[in-house]
Each structure stands twice: as structure tokens, then as C-alpha cells.
PDB file of C-alpha atoms in Angstrom:
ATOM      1  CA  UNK A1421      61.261  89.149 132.026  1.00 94.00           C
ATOM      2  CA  UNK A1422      59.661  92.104 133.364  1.00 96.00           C
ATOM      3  CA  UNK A1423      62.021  95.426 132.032  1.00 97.00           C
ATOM      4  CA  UNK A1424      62.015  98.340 134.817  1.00 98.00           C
ATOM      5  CA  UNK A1425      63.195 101.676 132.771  1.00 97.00           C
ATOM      6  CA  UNK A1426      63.963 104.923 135.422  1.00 97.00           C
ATOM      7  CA  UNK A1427      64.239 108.510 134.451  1.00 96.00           C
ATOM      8  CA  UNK A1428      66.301 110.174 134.890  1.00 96.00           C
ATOM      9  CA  UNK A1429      69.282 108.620 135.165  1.00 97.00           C
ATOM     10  CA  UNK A1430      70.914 111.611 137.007  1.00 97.00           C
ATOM     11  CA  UNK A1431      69.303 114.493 138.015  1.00 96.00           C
ATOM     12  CA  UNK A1432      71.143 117.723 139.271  1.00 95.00           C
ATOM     13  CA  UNK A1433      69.614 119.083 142.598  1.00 94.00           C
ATOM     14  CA  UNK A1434      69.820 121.579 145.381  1.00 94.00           C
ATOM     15  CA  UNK A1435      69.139 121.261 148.977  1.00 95.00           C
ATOM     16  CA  UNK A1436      65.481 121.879 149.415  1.00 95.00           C
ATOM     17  CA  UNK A1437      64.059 120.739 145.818  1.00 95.00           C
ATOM     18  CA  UNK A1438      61.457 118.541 145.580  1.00 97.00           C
ATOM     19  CA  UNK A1439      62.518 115.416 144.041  1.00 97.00           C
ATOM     20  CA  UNK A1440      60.597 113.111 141.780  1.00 98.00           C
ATOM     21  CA  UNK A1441      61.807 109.961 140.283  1.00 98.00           C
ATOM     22  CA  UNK A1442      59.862 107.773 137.662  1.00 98.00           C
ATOM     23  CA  UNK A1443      59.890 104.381 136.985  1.00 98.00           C
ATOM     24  CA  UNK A1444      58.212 102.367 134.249  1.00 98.00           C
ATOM     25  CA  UNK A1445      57.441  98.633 133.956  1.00 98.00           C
ATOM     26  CA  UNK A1446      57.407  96.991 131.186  1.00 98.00           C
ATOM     27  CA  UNK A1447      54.103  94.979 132.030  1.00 97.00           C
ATOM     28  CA  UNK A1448      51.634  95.602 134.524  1.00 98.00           C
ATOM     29  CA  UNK A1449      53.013  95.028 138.453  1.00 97.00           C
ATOM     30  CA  UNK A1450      50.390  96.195 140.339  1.00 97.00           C
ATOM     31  CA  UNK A1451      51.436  97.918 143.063  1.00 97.00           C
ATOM     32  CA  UNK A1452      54.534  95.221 144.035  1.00 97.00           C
ATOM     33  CA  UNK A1453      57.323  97.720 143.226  1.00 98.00           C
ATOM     34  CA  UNK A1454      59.990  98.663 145.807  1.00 98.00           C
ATOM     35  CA  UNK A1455      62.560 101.825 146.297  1.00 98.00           C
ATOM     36  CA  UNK A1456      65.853 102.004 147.281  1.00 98.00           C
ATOM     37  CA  UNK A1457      68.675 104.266 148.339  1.00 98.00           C
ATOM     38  CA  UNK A1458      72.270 103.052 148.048  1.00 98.00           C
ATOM     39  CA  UNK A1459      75.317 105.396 149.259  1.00 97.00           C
ATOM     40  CA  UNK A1460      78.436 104.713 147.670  1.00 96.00           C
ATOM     41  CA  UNK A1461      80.146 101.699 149.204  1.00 96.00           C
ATOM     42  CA  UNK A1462      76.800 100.334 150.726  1.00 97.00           C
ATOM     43  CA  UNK A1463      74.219  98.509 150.379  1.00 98.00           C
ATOM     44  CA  UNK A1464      70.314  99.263 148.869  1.00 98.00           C
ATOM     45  CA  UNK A1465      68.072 100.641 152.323  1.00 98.00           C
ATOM     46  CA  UNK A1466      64.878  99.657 151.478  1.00 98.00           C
ATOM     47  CA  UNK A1467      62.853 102.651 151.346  1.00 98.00           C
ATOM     48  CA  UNK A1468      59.390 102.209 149.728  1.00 98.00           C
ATOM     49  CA  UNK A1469      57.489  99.138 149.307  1.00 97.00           C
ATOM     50  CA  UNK A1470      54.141  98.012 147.924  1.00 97.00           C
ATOM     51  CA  UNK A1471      54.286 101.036 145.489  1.00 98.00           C
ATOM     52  CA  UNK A1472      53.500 103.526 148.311  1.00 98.00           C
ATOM     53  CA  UNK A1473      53.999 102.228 151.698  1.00 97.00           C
ATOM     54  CA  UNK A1474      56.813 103.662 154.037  1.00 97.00           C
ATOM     55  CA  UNK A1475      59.321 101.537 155.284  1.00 97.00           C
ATOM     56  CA  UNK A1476      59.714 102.153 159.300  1.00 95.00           C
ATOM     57  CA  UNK A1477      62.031 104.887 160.071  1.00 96.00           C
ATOM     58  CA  UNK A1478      62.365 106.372 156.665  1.00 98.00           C
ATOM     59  CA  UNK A1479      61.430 109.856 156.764  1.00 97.00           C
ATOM     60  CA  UNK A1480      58.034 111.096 155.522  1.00 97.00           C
ATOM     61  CA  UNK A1481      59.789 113.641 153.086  1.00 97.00           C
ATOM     62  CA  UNK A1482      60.160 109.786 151.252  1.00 98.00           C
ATOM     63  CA  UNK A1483      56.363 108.940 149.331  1.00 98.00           C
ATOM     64  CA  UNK A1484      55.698 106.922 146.493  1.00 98.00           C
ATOM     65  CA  UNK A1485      52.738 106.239 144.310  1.00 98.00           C
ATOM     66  CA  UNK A1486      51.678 104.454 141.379  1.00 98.00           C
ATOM     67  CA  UNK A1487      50.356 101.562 140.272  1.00 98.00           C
ATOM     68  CA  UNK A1488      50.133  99.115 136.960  1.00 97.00           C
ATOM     69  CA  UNK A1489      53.152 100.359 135.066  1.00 98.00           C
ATOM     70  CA  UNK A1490      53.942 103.870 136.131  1.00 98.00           C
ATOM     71  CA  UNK A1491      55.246 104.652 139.694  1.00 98.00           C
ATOM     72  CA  UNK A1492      57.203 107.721 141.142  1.00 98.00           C
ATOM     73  CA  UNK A1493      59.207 108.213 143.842  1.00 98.00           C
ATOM     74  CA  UNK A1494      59.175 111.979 145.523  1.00 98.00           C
ATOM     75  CA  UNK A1495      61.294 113.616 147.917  1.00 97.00           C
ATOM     76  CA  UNK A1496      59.820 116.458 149.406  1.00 94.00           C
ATOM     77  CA  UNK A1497      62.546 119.103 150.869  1.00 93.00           C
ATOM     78  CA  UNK A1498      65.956 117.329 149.829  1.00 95.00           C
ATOM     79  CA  UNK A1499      68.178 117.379 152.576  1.00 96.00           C
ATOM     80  CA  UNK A1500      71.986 116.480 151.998  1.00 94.00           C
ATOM     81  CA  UNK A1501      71.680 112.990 153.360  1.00 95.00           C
ATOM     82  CA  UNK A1502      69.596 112.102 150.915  1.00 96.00           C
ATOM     83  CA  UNK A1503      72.227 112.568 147.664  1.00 94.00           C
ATOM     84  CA  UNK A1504      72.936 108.814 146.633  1.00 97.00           C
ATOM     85  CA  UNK A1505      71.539 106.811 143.970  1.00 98.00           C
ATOM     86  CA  UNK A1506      68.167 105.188 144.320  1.00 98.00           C
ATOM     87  CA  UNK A1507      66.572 102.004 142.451  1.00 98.00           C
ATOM     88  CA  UNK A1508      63.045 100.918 141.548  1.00 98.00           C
ATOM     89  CA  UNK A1509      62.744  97.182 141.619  1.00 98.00           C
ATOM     90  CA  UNK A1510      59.316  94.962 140.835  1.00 98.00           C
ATOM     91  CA  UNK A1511      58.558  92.142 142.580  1.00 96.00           C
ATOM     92  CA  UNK A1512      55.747  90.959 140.497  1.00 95.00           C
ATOM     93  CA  UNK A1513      57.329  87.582 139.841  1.00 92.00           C
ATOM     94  CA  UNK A1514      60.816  85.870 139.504  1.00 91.00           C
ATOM     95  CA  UNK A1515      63.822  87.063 138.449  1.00 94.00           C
ATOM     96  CA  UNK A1516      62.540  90.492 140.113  1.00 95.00           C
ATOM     97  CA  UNK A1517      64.725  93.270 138.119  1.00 97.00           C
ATOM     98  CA  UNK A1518      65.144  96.525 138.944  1.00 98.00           C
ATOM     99  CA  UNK A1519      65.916  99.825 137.042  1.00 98.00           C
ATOM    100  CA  UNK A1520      69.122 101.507 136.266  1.00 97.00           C
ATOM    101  CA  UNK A1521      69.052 103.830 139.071  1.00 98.00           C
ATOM    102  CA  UNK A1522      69.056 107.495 139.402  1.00 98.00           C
ATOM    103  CA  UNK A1523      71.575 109.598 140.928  1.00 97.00           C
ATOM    104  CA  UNK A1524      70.926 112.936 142.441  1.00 96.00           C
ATOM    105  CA  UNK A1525      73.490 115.322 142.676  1.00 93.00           C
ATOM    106  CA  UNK A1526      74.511 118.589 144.058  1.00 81.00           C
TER     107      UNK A1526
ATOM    108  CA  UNK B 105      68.311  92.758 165.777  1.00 95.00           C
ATOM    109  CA  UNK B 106      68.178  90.966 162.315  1.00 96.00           C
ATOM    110  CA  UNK B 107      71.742  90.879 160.805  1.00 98.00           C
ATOM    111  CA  UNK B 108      73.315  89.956 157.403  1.00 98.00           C
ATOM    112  CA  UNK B 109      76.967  89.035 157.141  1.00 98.00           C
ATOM    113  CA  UNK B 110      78.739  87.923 154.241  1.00 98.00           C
ATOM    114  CA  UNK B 111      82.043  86.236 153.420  1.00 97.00           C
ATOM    115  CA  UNK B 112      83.790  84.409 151.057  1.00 97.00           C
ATOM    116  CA  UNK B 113      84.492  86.942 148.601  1.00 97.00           C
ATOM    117  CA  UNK B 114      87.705  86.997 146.474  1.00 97.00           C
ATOM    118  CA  UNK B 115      89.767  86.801 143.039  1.00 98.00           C
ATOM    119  CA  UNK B 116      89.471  83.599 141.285  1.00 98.00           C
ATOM    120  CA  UNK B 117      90.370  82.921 137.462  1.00 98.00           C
ATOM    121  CA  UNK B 118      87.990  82.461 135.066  1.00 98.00           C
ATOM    122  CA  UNK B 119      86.652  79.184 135.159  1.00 98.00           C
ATOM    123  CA  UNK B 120      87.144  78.780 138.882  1.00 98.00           C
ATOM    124  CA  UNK B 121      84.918  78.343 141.350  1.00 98.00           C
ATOM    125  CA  UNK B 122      83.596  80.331 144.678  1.00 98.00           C
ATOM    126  CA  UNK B 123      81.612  79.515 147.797  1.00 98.00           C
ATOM    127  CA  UNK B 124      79.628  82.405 149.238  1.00 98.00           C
ATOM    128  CA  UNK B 125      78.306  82.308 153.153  1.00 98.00           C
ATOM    129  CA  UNK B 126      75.627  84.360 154.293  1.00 98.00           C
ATOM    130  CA  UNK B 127      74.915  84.418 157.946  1.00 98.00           C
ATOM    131  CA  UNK B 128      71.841  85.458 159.618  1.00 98.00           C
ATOM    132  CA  UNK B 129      71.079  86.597 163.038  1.00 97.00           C
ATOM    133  CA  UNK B 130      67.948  88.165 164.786  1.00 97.00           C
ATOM    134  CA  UNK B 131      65.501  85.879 162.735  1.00 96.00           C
ATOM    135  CA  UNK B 132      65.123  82.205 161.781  1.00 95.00           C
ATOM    136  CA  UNK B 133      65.967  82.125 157.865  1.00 94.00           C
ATOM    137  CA  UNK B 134      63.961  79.047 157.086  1.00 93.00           C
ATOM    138  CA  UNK B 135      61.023  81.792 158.026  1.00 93.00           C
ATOM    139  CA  UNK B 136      62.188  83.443 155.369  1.00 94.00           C
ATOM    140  CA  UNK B 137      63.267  83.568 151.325  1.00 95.00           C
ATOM    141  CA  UNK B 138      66.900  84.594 151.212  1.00 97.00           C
ATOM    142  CA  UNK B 139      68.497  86.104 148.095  1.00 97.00           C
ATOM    143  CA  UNK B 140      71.622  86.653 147.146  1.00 98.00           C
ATOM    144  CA  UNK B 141      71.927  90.261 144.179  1.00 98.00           C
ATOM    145  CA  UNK B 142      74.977  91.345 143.037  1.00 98.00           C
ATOM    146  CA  UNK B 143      76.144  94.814 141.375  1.00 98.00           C
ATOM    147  CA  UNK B 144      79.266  94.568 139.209  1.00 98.00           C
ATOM    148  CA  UNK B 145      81.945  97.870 139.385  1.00 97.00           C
ATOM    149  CA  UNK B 146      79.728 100.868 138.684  1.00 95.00           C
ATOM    150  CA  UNK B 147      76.435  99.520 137.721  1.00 97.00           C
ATOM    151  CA  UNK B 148      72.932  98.503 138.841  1.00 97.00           C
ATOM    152  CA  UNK B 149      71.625  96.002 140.751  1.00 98.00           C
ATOM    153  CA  UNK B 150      70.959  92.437 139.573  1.00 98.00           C
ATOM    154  CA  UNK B 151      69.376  89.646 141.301  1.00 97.00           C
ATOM    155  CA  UNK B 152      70.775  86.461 140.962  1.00 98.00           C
ATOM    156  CA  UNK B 153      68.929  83.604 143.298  1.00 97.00           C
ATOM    157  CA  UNK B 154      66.873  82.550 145.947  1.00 96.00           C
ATOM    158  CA  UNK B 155      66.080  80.195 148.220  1.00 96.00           C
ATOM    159  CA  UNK B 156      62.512  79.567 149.347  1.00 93.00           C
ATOM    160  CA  UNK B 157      61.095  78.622 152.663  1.00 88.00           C
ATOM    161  CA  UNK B 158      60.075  75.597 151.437  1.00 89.00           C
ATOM    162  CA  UNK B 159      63.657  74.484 149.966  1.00 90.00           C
ATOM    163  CA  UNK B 160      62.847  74.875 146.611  1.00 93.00           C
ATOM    164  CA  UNK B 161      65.114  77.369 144.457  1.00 96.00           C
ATOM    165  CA  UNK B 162      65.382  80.002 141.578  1.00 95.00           C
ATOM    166  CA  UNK B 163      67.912  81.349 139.696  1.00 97.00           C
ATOM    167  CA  UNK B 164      68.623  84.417 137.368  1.00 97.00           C
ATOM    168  CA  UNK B 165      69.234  82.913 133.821  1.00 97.00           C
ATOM    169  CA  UNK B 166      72.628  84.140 133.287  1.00 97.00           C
ATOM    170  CA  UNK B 167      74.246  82.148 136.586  1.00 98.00           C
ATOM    171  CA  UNK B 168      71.505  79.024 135.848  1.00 97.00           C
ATOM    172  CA  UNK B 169      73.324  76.017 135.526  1.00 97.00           C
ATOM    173  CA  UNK B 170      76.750  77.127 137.165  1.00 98.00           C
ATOM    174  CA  UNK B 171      75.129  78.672 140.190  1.00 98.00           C
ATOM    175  CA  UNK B 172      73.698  76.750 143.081  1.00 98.00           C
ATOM    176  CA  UNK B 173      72.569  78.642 146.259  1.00 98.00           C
ATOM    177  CA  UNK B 174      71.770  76.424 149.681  1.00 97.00           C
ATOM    178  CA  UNK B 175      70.732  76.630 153.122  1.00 96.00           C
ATOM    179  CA  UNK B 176      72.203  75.592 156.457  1.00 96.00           C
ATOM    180  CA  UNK B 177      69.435  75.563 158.703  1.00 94.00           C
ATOM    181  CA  UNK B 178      72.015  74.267 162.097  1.00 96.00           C
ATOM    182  CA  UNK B 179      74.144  77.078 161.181  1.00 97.00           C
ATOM    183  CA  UNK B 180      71.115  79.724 159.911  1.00 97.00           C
ATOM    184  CA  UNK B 181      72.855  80.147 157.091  1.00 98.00           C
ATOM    185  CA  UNK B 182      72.955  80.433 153.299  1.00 98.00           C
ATOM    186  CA  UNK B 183      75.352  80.322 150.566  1.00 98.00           C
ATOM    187  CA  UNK B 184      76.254  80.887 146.769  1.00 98.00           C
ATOM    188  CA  UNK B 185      78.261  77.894 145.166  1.00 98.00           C
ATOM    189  CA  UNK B 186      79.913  79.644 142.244  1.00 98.00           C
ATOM    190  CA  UNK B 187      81.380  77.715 139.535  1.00 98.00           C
ATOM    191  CA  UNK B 188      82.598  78.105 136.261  1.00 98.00           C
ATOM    192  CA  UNK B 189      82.907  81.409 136.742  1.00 98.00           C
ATOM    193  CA  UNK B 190      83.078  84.595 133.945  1.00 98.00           C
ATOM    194  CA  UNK B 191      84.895  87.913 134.042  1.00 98.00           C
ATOM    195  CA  UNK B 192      81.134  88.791 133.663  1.00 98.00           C
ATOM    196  CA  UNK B 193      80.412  87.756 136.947  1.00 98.00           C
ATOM    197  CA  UNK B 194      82.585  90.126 138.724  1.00 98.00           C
ATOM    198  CA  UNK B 195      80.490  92.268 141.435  1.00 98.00           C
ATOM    199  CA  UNK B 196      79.763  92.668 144.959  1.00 98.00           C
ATOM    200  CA  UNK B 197      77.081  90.075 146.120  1.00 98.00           C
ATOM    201  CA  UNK B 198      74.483  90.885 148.694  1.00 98.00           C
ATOM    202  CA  UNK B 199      72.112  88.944 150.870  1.00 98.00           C
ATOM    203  CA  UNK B 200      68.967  89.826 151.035  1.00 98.00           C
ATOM    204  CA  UNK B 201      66.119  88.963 152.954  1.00 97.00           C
ATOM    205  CA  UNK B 202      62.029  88.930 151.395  1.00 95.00           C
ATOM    206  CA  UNK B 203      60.296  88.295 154.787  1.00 92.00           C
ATOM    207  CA  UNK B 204      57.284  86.870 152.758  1.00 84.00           C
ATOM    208  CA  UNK B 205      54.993  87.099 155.637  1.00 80.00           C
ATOM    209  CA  UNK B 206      54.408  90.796 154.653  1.00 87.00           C
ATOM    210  CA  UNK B 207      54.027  92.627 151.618  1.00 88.00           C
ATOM    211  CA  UNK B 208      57.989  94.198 151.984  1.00 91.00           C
ATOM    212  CA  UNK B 209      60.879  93.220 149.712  1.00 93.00           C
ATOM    213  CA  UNK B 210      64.298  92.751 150.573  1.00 96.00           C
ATOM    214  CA  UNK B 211      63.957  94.520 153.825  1.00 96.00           C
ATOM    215  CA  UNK B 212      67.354  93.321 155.239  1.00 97.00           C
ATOM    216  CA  UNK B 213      70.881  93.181 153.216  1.00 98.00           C
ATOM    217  CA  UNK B 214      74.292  92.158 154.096  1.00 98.00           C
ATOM    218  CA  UNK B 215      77.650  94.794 153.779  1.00 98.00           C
ATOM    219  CA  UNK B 216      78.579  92.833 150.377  1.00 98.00           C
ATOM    220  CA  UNK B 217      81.376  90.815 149.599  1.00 98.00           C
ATOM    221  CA  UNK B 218      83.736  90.987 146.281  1.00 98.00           C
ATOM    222  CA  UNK B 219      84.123  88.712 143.902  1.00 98.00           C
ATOM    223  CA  UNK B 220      86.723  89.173 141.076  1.00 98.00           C
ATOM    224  CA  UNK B 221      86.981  86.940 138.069  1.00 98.00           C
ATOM    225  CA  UNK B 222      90.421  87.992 136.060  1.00 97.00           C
ATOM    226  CA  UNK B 223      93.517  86.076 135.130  1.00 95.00           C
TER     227      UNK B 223
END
């Protein structure tokens, strides 16, 4: 099975920061790697997909690059809706796994 | 508007079993591979099945063998058989859908429902 690692696992922010979240496979994925955001309670909103495209009305403060085993996640100019937890997941092949999350906090 | 809605969710004993319903609106689900991921109290996401468009299935290898997921095409629906179930598998499942016709993943989920495996 394909092993997703995250860093960091929680990451103290402020309104404003820039944001950027890296996940690591641990064998090449190409560029089939997902993001997610999950509020407490929720479910996972699909943010990111194909490593870098933009899921339809996800704000463009939301990018994501990467491709092989190294991706990132950035958000540009946090606002406060966007403190949650959010997930990397590969979808190279079955049983996709995904990472351990990262939680941003105030 | 594509919907997810789970049910079937509740406290069983270890060793019991559990049927899980997912129903879809808004889109045909045989269109589709449906999924079912679960997160257990306070901790990341794992996927557990799925059911292909062409019938065929896949499971996570901790729920193979006691695990068997299905599809009700009449009713546009799938669901989780659960049996011989472990404190282990105590979470809240989600549906999921992989549209497969696009390069997304898991662009649709249900609210969840609770499973809790205790005596």
C-alpha cells in the first residue's frame, strides 16, 4: 500500500498567513492526489484534485502543486473559514489512503 | 443536485452485524464507483470499499472477508453489510462518490452515520 505522510500535523496560524501544507507519498502517484477540508462534525469537501486542479467553487486563495511524490497544498490570505483540518489522499490505485491530516489553528 | 444520505448507523456488540444504506439522488450511481470511508473518534480518514460501475468490488484489507458492500440499482442505492464486527471498527462511515468519467475523486460525500461496536 501506498503510505501518504503530511506535515505538519498542526500548524498554529493567524488570519491572513499564507498557508502551506506538504504531503509525501510513499511511491510515485503522479499527479492523482486529492485535498480535503473537513470541519468538525462534517464531512471531507473536496478541494483539490489531480495534484493542482481547483474544484468548482473553491476559492482561488486554495492551489496545489506537485507531482511524483511531493505535493503541497497553499492557502494564500487565511481567512477564518478556512480553520479545519485538511487531508491529502492518492488515488494512484486501490485501497487509496490518505494522510493524517493537518489542523490549522488560531 | 447530487445528494448522499446515509442510514443505518448504530451500537452493536462485538461480533454483531450492521447493514449500511447509502442513497443517491441527482445522478445515476451505476454511472458511477461508490465508496463507502470511515473515520473512527478523533482520527483520519480510512477508506474501506467500493463498488465499481461494472459490479465488480474492492475492499480495504482490514474489513476483507467480513465486509461486503452492494448496489441497488431500482432503489439507486448502495450499502455496507457489516459483520463480525470489532471495537476496531467503530467510526463514522461516509459515502463517497469517484465520478470516474473525470479525473476528480470523491467529489460527493454523505453527512456520515455512526457505528459503535462496545459491549
Amino acid at each position: 500500500d501506498i503510505q501518504m505522510t503530511q506535515s505538519p500535523s498542526t500548524l498554529s496560524t493567524s488570519v491572513g498567513d499564507r498557508v502551506i501544507i506538504t504531503c509525501r507519498a510513499s511511491q510515485s502517484i503522479s499527479t492523482w492526489l486529492a485535498w480535503y477540508q473537513q470541519k468538525p462534525g462534517k464531512a471531507p469537501n473536496l478541494l483539490i484534485y489531480k495534484a493542482s486542479s481547483l474544484e468548482s467553487g473553491v476559492p482561488s486563495r486554495f492551489s496545489g502543486s506537485g507531482s511524483g511524490t511531493e505535493f503541497t497544498l497553499t492557502i494564500t490570505s487565511l481567512q477564518p473559514d478556512d480553520f479545519a483540518t485538511y487531508y491529502c489522499q492518492h488515488y494512484h490505485d486501490y485501497p487509496y489512503t490518505f494522510g493524517q491530516g493537518t489542523k490549522l489553528e488560531i | 443536485e447530487v445528494q448522499l444520505v446515509e442510514s443505518g448507523g448504530g451500537l452493536v456488540q462485538p461480533g454483531g452485524s450492521l447493514r449500511l444504506s447509502c442513497a443517491a439522488s441527482g445522478f445515476n450511481i451505476r454511472t458511477a464507483y461508490m465508496s463507502w470511508v470511515r473515520q473512527a473518534p478523533g482520527k483520519g480518514l480510512e477508506w474501506v470499499s467500493v463498488f465499481y460501475s461494472d459490479a465488480s468490488t474492492h475492499y480495504a484489507e482490514s474489513v476483507k472477508g467480513r465486509f461486503i458492500i452492494s448496489r441497488d440499482n431500482s432503489k439507486n442505492m448502495v450499502s455496507l453489510q457489516m459483520n463480525s464486527l470489532r471495537v476496531e471498527d467503530t467510526a463514522v462511515y461516509y459515502c463517497a462518490r469517484d465520478p470516474v468519467a473525470t479525473a476528480k475523486i470523491f467529489d460527493y460525500w454523505g453527512q456520515g452515520t455512526l457505528v459503535t461496536v462496545s459491549s
